[in-house]
Amino acid sequence: MRILSGIQPTGSMHIGSYIGAVSQWKKLQETGECLFFIADLHALTVPQDPKNFPGQVLQTAVELIAAGLDPEKCIIFIQSEVKEHTELCWLLNTLTPLGELERMTQYKDKSKQFKDSINAGLLNYPVLQAADILLYQVDSVPVGEDQKQHLELTKTLAKKFNQKYGKTFNVPEPLMLETGAKIMSLQNPKKKMSKSQPETCLFLFDEPEIIKKKIMSAVTDTGKSIKYNLEKKPGISNLLTIYSLVGQKSISELEKKFKNKGYGDFKKSLADLLILKLEPFRQKKKELLSREVYVKEILERGRKKAQFIAQATMQDVRKKMGLA
Ligand code: ADP
Ligand code: TRP
């Protein structure tokens, strides 16, 4: 079973991307052939500072390893270092109906958020994502819920290509957690926790005092009981989901544990749990930040292995499409 997923180097990793994506990647690396990459080309669809960008990419690599990706068990690489991604993206563009791209939720949201700089890359973003995936003939793509639409387009394009030019691509399936595929903002539990809005995030590498402050001030709901109810208690339900997945306890177990307790006690217990569980990640990140050469070597090894697979696919694609 071959698995692939990516993360953008647009800021530090938060508990949403950790739970929804990276925690799945950690489990999958134990059994599958895994490729994980830093989607630097996708990140350029919104403004980035070229001076800081290489540092951001390296920080993302450091954070992935600190969060538990094992370079001995998976391939970690930088998207732009494997040129086949952009080549396949162009070829897939020729098969992609414009209307499909215009109705993508992420495109609609981002073009609102960055309304002064809507570029064609923002629109073509999902085509590059399809290329990322199809290049490697993968079976599954572990992602959070926000990527569902992009994965649907990937499947559509794979099938369309296969139909038009003959079987070339494996048709991949998304892999999403039943609970935890969409962790919500601590400030507004109706909105997704997202790096593009740092104020909504609990970062994986936040210092203990910051974790405590953010959890204690997380928006909760009217009423007093610690009960899971997405409609009536979205704030408490989100915190219960985080507690349950980080503490490996079922939600009903937690409801029992906090039956006669108030929001304050519950939040304090969650903050303590997070401080304890996230401590090793913070330590590992500190250690890796002083081992830049080691991290760069991992990325170089990853590039070579990824490129080997990507080149084989491209050779087939070029032939099928009648390119020299
Ligand atoms: P964003 O920029 O949206 O914060 P990333 O680009 O870092 O997120 O996303 C990396 C992975 O984490 C993707 O698979 C995405 O679906 C997942 N993810 C991001 N935010 C969340 C969230 N709040 N809950 C669950 N999964 C998430
Ligand atoms: N679009 C994804 C995100 O924002 C990142 C990504 C790019 C990705 N290419 C991918 C995820 C391929 C899975 C597979 O989170």
GROMACS .gro file of C-alpha atoms and ligand atoms in nm:
model
  366
    1MET     CA    1   0.000   0.000   0.000
    2ARG     CA    2   0.149   0.335  -0.102
    3ILE     CA    3   0.051   0.649   0.086
    4LEU     CA    4   0.118   1.017   0.022
    5SER     CA    5   0.024   1.348   0.177
    6GLY     CA    6   0.150   1.705   0.197
    7ILE     CA    7   0.155   2.008   0.421
    8GLN     CA    8   0.213   2.372   0.333
    9PRO     CA    9   0.509   2.560   0.487
   10THR     CA   10   0.292   2.856   0.577
   11GLY     CA   11   0.334   2.858   0.953
   12SER     CA   12   0.383   2.636   1.251
   13MET     CA   13   0.192   2.306   1.284
   14HIS     CA   14  -0.126   2.328   1.493
   15ILE     CA   15  -0.321   2.070   1.686
   16GLY     CA   16  -0.578   2.052   1.401
   17SER     CA   17  -0.330   1.953   1.130
   18TYR     CA   18  -0.156   1.726   1.378
   19ILE     CA   19  -0.472   1.538   1.475
   20GLY     CA   20  -0.639   1.543   1.131
   21ALA     CA   21  -0.335   1.458   0.922
   22VAL     CA   22   0.006   1.406   1.086
   23SER     CA   23  -0.114   1.168   1.359
   24GLN     CA   24  -0.252   0.944   1.082
   25TRP     CA   25   0.078   0.969   0.893
   26LYS     CA   26   0.266   0.848   1.201
   27LYS     CA   27   0.057   0.534   1.221
   28LEU     CA   28   0.069   0.467   0.848
   29GLN     CA   29   0.449   0.491   0.828
   30GLU     CA   30   0.464   0.175   1.039
   31THR     CA   31   0.294  -0.037   0.775
   32GLY     CA   32   0.284   0.134   0.435
   33GLU     CA   33   0.528   0.282   0.186
   34CYS     CA   34   0.484   0.648   0.275
   35LEU     CA   35   0.576   0.973   0.103
   36PHE     CA   36   0.520   1.304   0.283
   37PHE     CA   37   0.616   1.635   0.132
   38ILE     CA   38   0.630   2.006   0.198
   39ALA     CA   39   0.399   2.179  -0.050
   40ASP     CA   40   0.609   2.490  -0.107
   41LEU     CA   41   0.463   2.556  -0.454
   42HIS     CA   42   0.112   2.555  -0.314
   43ALA     CA   43   0.219   2.802  -0.047
   44LEU     CA   44   0.324   3.050  -0.319
   45THR     CA   45  -0.038   3.093  -0.426
   46VAL     CA   46  -0.063   3.349  -0.145
   47PRO     CA   47   0.201   3.617  -0.076
   48GLN     CA   48   0.527   3.489   0.080
   49ASP     CA   49   0.850   3.670   0.161
   50PRO     CA   50   1.135   3.517  -0.046
   51LYS     CA   51   1.383   3.604   0.231
   52ASN     CA   52   1.198   3.404   0.495
   53PHE     CA   53   1.060   3.130   0.275
   54PRO     CA   54   1.357   2.886   0.281
   55GLY     CA   55   1.353   2.908   0.661
   56GLN     CA   56   0.981   2.834   0.670
   57VAL     CA   57   1.031   2.526   0.451
   58LEU     CA   58   1.309   2.398   0.674
   59GLN     CA   59   1.103   2.468   0.986
   60THR     CA   60   0.819   2.259   0.843
   61ALA     CA   61   1.060   1.969   0.785
   62VAL     CA   62   1.188   2.005   1.142
   63GLU     CA   63   0.835   2.011   1.279
   64LEU     CA   64   0.727   1.702   1.084
   65ILE     CA   65   1.018   1.504   1.225
   66ALA     CA   66   0.970   1.651   1.573
   67ALA     CA   67   0.602   1.553   1.560
   68GLY     CA   68   0.697   1.192   1.493
   69LEU     CA   69   0.767   1.127   1.125
   70ASP     CA   70   1.057   0.885   1.113
   71PRO     CA   71   1.292   0.947   0.818
   72GLU     CA   72   1.393   0.581   0.834
   73LYS     CA   73   1.032   0.475   0.778
   74CYS     CA   74   0.903   0.731   0.530
   75ILE     CA   75   1.018   0.953   0.246
   76ILE     CA   76   1.015   1.325   0.330
   77PHE     CA   77   1.082   1.574   0.051
   78ILE     CA   78   1.020   1.924  -0.082
   79GLN     CA   79   0.764   1.949  -0.364
   80SER     CA   80   0.951   2.205  -0.578
   81GLU     CA   81   1.264   1.990  -0.579
   82VAL     CA   82   1.086   1.726  -0.787
   83LYS     CA   83   1.015   1.911  -1.111
   84GLU     CA   84   0.776   1.641  -1.236
   85HIS     CA   85   0.502   1.793  -1.012
   86THR     CA   86   0.480   2.108  -1.225
   87GLU     CA   87   0.512   1.918  -1.551
   88LEU     CA   88   0.225   1.684  -1.470
   89CYS     CA   89   0.024   1.979  -1.336
   90TRP     CA   90   0.042   2.146  -1.676
   91LEU     CA   91  -0.064   1.832  -1.857
   92LEU     CA   92  -0.356   1.775  -1.619
   93ASN     CA   93  -0.463   2.136  -1.668
   94THR     CA   94  -0.548   2.047  -2.025
   95LEU     CA   95  -0.806   1.797  -1.893
   96THR     CA   96  -0.955   2.011  -1.617
   97PRO     CA   97  -1.287   2.192  -1.675
   98LEU     CA   98  -1.261   2.552  -1.555
   99GLY     CA   99  -1.602   2.526  -1.387
  100GLU     CA  100  -1.478   2.250  -1.155
  101LEU     CA  101  -1.201   2.478  -1.029
  102GLU     CA  102  -1.426   2.780  -0.985
  103ARG     CA  103  -1.660   2.593  -0.755
  104MET     CA  104  -1.388   2.477  -0.513
  105THR     CA  105  -1.461   2.601  -0.161
  106GLN     CA  106  -1.096   2.675  -0.083
  107TYR     CA  107  -1.065   2.888  -0.398
  108LYS     CA  108  -1.377   3.082  -0.307
  109ASP     CA  109  -1.258   3.137   0.052
  110LYS     CA  110  -0.902   3.231  -0.038
  111SER     CA  111  -1.001   3.463  -0.318
  112LYS     CA  112  -1.215   3.647  -0.066
  113GLN     CA  113  -0.936   3.656   0.193
  114PHE     CA  114  -0.671   3.773  -0.059
  115LYS     CA  115  -0.901   3.974  -0.282
  116ASP     CA  116  -0.626   4.213  -0.391
  117SER     CA  117  -0.409   3.934  -0.527
  118ILE     CA  118  -0.626   3.664  -0.683
  119ASN     CA  119  -0.387   3.484  -0.914
  120ALA     CA  120  -0.434   3.192  -1.151
  121GLY     CA  121  -0.229   2.973  -0.915
  122LEU     CA  122  -0.501   3.001  -0.654
  123LEU     CA  123  -0.750   2.867  -0.907
  124ASN     CA  124  -0.519   2.593  -1.037
  125TYR     CA  125  -0.415   2.489  -0.687
  126PRO     CA  126  -0.618   2.162  -0.695
  127VAL     CA  127  -0.467   2.060  -1.031
  128LEU     CA  128  -0.118   2.079  -0.880
  129GLN     CA  129  -0.249   1.879  -0.586
  130ALA     CA  130  -0.383   1.614  -0.824
  131ALA     CA  131  -0.040   1.601  -0.992
  132ASP     CA  132   0.130   1.562  -0.650
  133ILE     CA  133  -0.081   1.256  -0.586
  134LEU     CA  134  -0.109   1.091  -0.927
  135LEU     CA  135   0.267   1.106  -0.992
  136TYR     CA  136   0.326   0.850  -0.720
  137GLN     CA  137   0.053   0.595  -0.805
  138VAL     CA  138  -0.069   0.605  -0.446
  139ASP     CA  139  -0.354   0.409  -0.287
  140SER     CA  140  -0.448   0.643  -0.003
  141VAL     CA  141  -0.413   1.008   0.087
  142PRO     CA  142  -0.453   1.080   0.460
  143VAL     CA  143  -0.590   1.435   0.502
  144GLY     CA  144  -0.830   1.648   0.702
  145GLU     CA  145  -1.186   1.708   0.591
  146ASP     CA  146  -1.109   2.039   0.419
  147GLN     CA  147  -0.922   1.847   0.147
  148LYS     CA  148  -1.216   1.627   0.049
  149GLN     CA  149  -1.313   1.831  -0.256
  150HIS     CA  150  -0.956   1.839  -0.385
  151LEU     CA  151  -0.934   1.463  -0.353
  152GLU     CA  152  -1.257   1.421  -0.546
  153LEU     CA  153  -1.114   1.625  -0.831
  154THR     CA  154  -0.796   1.414  -0.821
  155LYS     CA  155  -1.002   1.100  -0.867
  156THR     CA  156  -1.203   1.257  -1.148
  157LEU     CA  157  -0.887   1.361  -1.332
  158ALA     CA  158  -0.725   1.020  -1.287
  159LYS     CA  159  -1.031   0.846  -1.431
  160LYS     CA  160  -1.063   1.096  -1.715
  161PHE     CA  161  -0.697   1.057  -1.810
  162ASN     CA  162  -0.719   0.677  -1.796
  163GLN     CA  163  -1.027   0.681  -2.014
  164LYS     CA  164  -0.879   0.913  -2.272
  165TYR     CA  165  -0.523   0.779  -2.293
  166GLY     CA  166  -0.545   0.427  -2.147
  167LYS     CA  167  -0.480   0.308  -1.790
  168THR     CA  168  -0.199   0.522  -1.653
  169PHE     CA  169  -0.288   0.634  -1.302
  170ASN     CA  170  -0.392   0.455  -0.988
  171VAL     CA  171  -0.718   0.609  -0.860
  172PRO     CA  172  -0.647   0.708  -0.496
  173GLU     CA  173  -0.883   0.721  -0.200
  174PRO     CA  174  -0.881   0.987   0.072
  175LEU     CA  175  -0.823   0.865   0.425
  176MET     CA  176  -1.003   1.071   0.688
  177LEU     CA  177  -1.052   1.020   1.060
  178GLU     CA  178  -1.407   0.958   1.175
  179THR     CA  179  -1.357   1.205   1.457
  180GLY     CA  180  -1.085   1.467   1.439
  181ALA     CA  181  -1.094   1.531   1.063
  182LYS     CA  182  -1.201   1.887   1.141
  183ILE     CA  183  -1.073   2.045   1.460
  184MET     CA  184  -1.235   2.381   1.516
  185SER     CA  185  -1.097   2.720   1.617
  186LEU     CA  186  -1.058   2.781   1.991
  187GLN     CA  187  -1.207   3.126   1.947
  188ASN     CA  188  -1.492   3.037   1.716
  189PRO     CA  189  -1.594   2.670   1.725
  190LYS     CA  190  -1.798   2.709   1.407
  191LYS     CA  191  -1.479   2.777   1.208
  192LYS     CA  192  -1.193   2.542   1.125
  193MET     CA  193  -0.866   2.588   1.313
  194SER     CA  194  -0.637   2.716   1.037
  195LYS     CA  195  -0.281   2.840   1.003
  196SER     CA  196  -0.402   3.118   0.778
  197GLN     CA  197  -0.572   3.253   1.092
  198PRO     CA  198  -0.307   3.205   1.363
  199GLU     CA  199  -0.531   3.350   1.633
  200THR     CA  200  -0.758   3.043   1.596
  201CYS     CA  201  -0.475   2.794   1.660
  202LEU     CA  202  -0.320   2.597   1.939
  203PHE     CA  203   0.024   2.528   1.796
  204LEU     CA  204   0.188   2.195   1.862
  205PHE     CA  205   0.504   2.367   1.985
  206ASP     CA  206   0.345   2.636   2.201
  207GLU     CA  207   0.508   2.692   2.540
  208PRO     CA  208   0.320   2.552   2.847
  209GLU     CA  209   0.201   2.896   2.966
  210ILE     CA  210   0.065   2.974   2.621
  211ILE     CA  211  -0.115   2.637   2.601
  212LYS     CA  212  -0.273   2.704   2.939
  213LYS     CA  213  -0.378   3.055   2.842
  214LYS     CA  214  -0.528   2.947   2.510
  215ILE     CA  215  -0.723   2.653   2.656
  216MET     CA  216  -0.851   2.847   2.958
  217SER     CA  217  -0.974   3.126   2.732
  218ALA     CA  218  -1.122   2.896   2.464
  219VAL     CA  219  -1.478   2.994   2.379
  220THR     CA  220  -1.731   2.761   2.538
  221ASP     CA  221  -2.107   2.748   2.536
  222THR     CA  222  -2.390   2.849   2.761
  223GLY     CA  223  -2.483   2.592   3.025
  224LYS     CA  224  -2.251   2.408   3.259
  225SER     CA  225  -2.232   2.042   3.170
  226ILE     CA  226  -1.946   1.868   2.990
  227LYS     CA  227  -2.150   1.697   2.721
  228TYR     CA  228  -2.079   1.627   2.355
  229ASN     CA  229  -2.338   1.801   2.138
  230LEU     CA  230  -2.212   1.956   1.817
  231GLU     CA  231  -2.523   2.168   1.760
  232LYS     CA  232  -2.583   2.302   2.106
  233LYS     CA  233  -2.231   2.285   2.249
  234PRO     CA  234  -1.981   2.325   1.964
  235GLY     CA  235  -1.710   2.471   2.191
  236ILE     CA  236  -1.716   2.198   2.454
  237SER     CA  237  -1.758   1.931   2.184
  238ASN     CA  238  -1.442   2.054   2.009
  239LEU     CA  239  -1.245   2.048   2.336
  240LEU     CA  240  -1.382   1.701   2.413
  241THR     CA  241  -1.268   1.580   2.071
  242ILE     CA  242  -0.917   1.715   2.130
  243TYR     CA  243  -0.910   1.567   2.482
  244SER     CA  244  -1.031   1.231   2.356
  245LEU     CA  245  -0.778   1.202   2.072
  246VAL     CA  246  -0.478   1.337   2.263
  247GLY     CA  247  -0.562   1.151   2.585
  248GLN     CA  248  -0.680   0.832   2.411
  249LYS     CA  249  -1.003   0.817   2.607
  250SER     CA  250  -1.350   0.785   2.459
  251ILE     CA  251  -1.580   1.085   2.470
  252SER     CA  252  -1.830   0.899   2.690
  253GLU     CA  253  -1.552   0.813   2.935
  254LEU     CA  254  -1.466   1.183   2.953
  255GLU     CA  255  -1.830   1.286   2.998
  256LYS     CA  256  -1.842   1.049   3.296
  257LYS     CA  257  -1.513   1.172   3.440
  258PHE     CA  258  -1.631   1.535   3.432
  259LYS     CA  259  -1.995   1.467   3.521
  260ASN     CA  260  -2.006   1.686   3.830
  261LYS     CA  261  -1.732   1.925   3.726
  262GLY     CA  262  -1.752   2.269   3.566
  263TYR     CA  263  -1.592   2.412   3.252
  264GLY     CA  264  -1.297   2.549   3.453
  265ASP     CA  265  -1.194   2.208   3.592
  266PHE     CA  266  -1.236   2.045   3.253
  267LYS     CA  267  -1.026   2.306   3.077
  268LYS     CA  268  -0.754   2.289   3.342
  269SER     CA  269  -0.735   1.912   3.304
  270LEU     CA  270  -0.715   1.944   2.923
  271ALA     CA  271  -0.442   2.210   2.948
  272ASP     CA  272  -0.239   1.984   3.182
  273LEU     CA  273  -0.281   1.691   2.946
  274LEU     CA  274  -0.169   1.893   2.643
  275ILE     CA  275   0.131   2.038   2.827
  276LEU     CA  276   0.239   1.686   2.922
  277LYS     CA  277   0.178   1.524   2.584
  278LEU     CA  278   0.328   1.802   2.374
  279GLU     CA  279   0.646   1.841   2.581
  280PRO     CA  280   0.845   1.572   2.390
  281PHE     CA  281   0.758   1.740   2.057
  282ARG     CA  282   0.886   2.074   2.184
  283GLN     CA  283   1.211   1.915   2.305
  284LYS     CA  284   1.266   1.732   1.979
  285LYS     CA  285   1.206   2.048   1.778
  286LYS     CA  286   1.467   2.236   1.984
  287GLU     CA  287   1.718   1.958   1.926
  288LEU     CA  288   1.652   1.942   1.550
  289LEU     CA  289   1.680   2.317   1.505
  290SER     CA  290   2.047   2.285   1.591
  291ARG     CA  291   2.096   2.000   1.340
  292GLU     CA  292   2.022   2.174   1.012
  293VAL     CA  293   2.267   1.964   0.811
  294TYR     CA  294   2.101   1.642   0.929
  295VAL     CA  295   1.755   1.769   0.830
  296LYS     CA  296   1.880   1.883   0.488
  297GLU     CA  297   2.032   1.540   0.430
  298ILE     CA  298   1.696   1.377   0.502
  299LEU     CA  299   1.529   1.605   0.247
  300GLU     CA  300   1.795   1.531  -0.014
  301ARG     CA  301   1.756   1.157   0.036
  302GLY     CA  302   1.379   1.204   0.012
  303ARG     CA  303   1.410   1.402  -0.311
  304LYS     CA  304   1.609   1.127  -0.480
  305LYS     CA  305   1.365   0.852  -0.382
  306ALA     CA  306   1.057   1.057  -0.475
  307GLN     CA  307   1.205   1.163  -0.808
  308PHE     CA  308   1.277   0.804  -0.901
  309ILE     CA  309   0.907   0.717  -0.874
  310ALA     CA  310   0.789   1.043  -1.033
  311GLN     CA  311   1.014   1.004  -1.336
  312ALA     CA  312   0.881   0.659  -1.413
  313THR     CA  313   0.522   0.789  -1.412
  314MET     CA  314   0.613   1.088  -1.628
  315GLN     CA  315   0.779   0.870  -1.885
  316ASP     CA  316   0.455   0.677  -1.923
  317VAL     CA  317   0.239   0.993  -1.924
  318ARG     CA  318   0.450   1.162  -2.193
  319LYS     CA  319   0.432   0.855  -2.412
  320LYS     CA  320   0.056   0.819  -2.367
  321MET     CA  321   0.000   1.185  -2.456
  322GLY     CA  322   0.219   1.166  -2.763
  323LEU     CA  323   0.502   1.386  -2.638
  324ALA     CA  324   0.856   1.323  -2.762
  325ADP     P1  325  -0.405   2.487   0.720
  325ADP     O1  326  -0.313   2.574   0.640
  325ADP     O2  327  -0.541   2.474   0.661
  325ADP     O3  328  -0.409   2.520   0.865
  325ADP     P2  329  -0.227   2.267   0.645
  325ADP     O4  330  -0.196   2.306   0.505
  325ADP     O5  331  -0.115   2.270   0.740
  325ADP     O6  332  -0.351   2.340   0.709
  325ADP     O7  333  -0.290   2.122   0.641
  325ADP     C1  334  -0.217   2.005   0.650
  325ADP     C2  335  -0.311   1.890   0.670
  325ADP     O8  336  -0.381   1.907   0.794
  325ADP     C3  337  -0.421   1.874   0.565
  325ADP     O9  338  -0.443   1.736   0.542
  325ADP     C4  339  -0.543   1.934   0.630
  325ADP    O10  340  -0.663   1.878   0.583
  325ADP     C5  341  -0.522   1.899   0.776
  325ADP     N1  342  -0.587   1.999   0.863
  325ADP     C6  343  -0.563   2.132   0.862
  325ADP     N2  344  -0.640   2.194   0.954
  325ADP     C7  345  -0.713   2.097   1.015
  325ADP     C8  346  -0.812   2.098   1.119
  325ADP     N3  347  -0.848   2.211   1.177
  325ADP     N4  348  -0.865   1.981   1.157
  325ADP     C9  349  -0.827   1.864   1.097
  325ADP     N5  350  -0.736   1.857   0.999
  325ADP    C10  351  -0.679   1.971   0.958
  326TRP     N1  352  -0.369   2.128  -0.008
  326TRP     C1  353  -0.316   2.062   0.109
  326TRP     C2  354  -0.342   2.153   0.234
  326TRP     O1  355  -0.360   2.269   0.222
  326TRP     C3  356  -0.168   2.036   0.097
  326TRP     C4  357  -0.139   1.944  -0.016
  326TRP     C5  358  -0.079   1.978  -0.135
  326TRP     C6  359  -0.168   1.805  -0.024
  326TRP     N2  360  -0.066   1.871  -0.215
  326TRP     C7  361  -0.122   1.762  -0.152
  326TRP     C8  362  -0.229   1.715   0.061
  326TRP     C9  363  -0.135   1.629  -0.193
  326TRP    C10  364  -0.244   1.582   0.019
  326TRP    C11  365  -0.196   1.540  -0.107
  326TRP     O2  366  -0.341   2.104   0.340
   0.00000   0.00000   0.00000
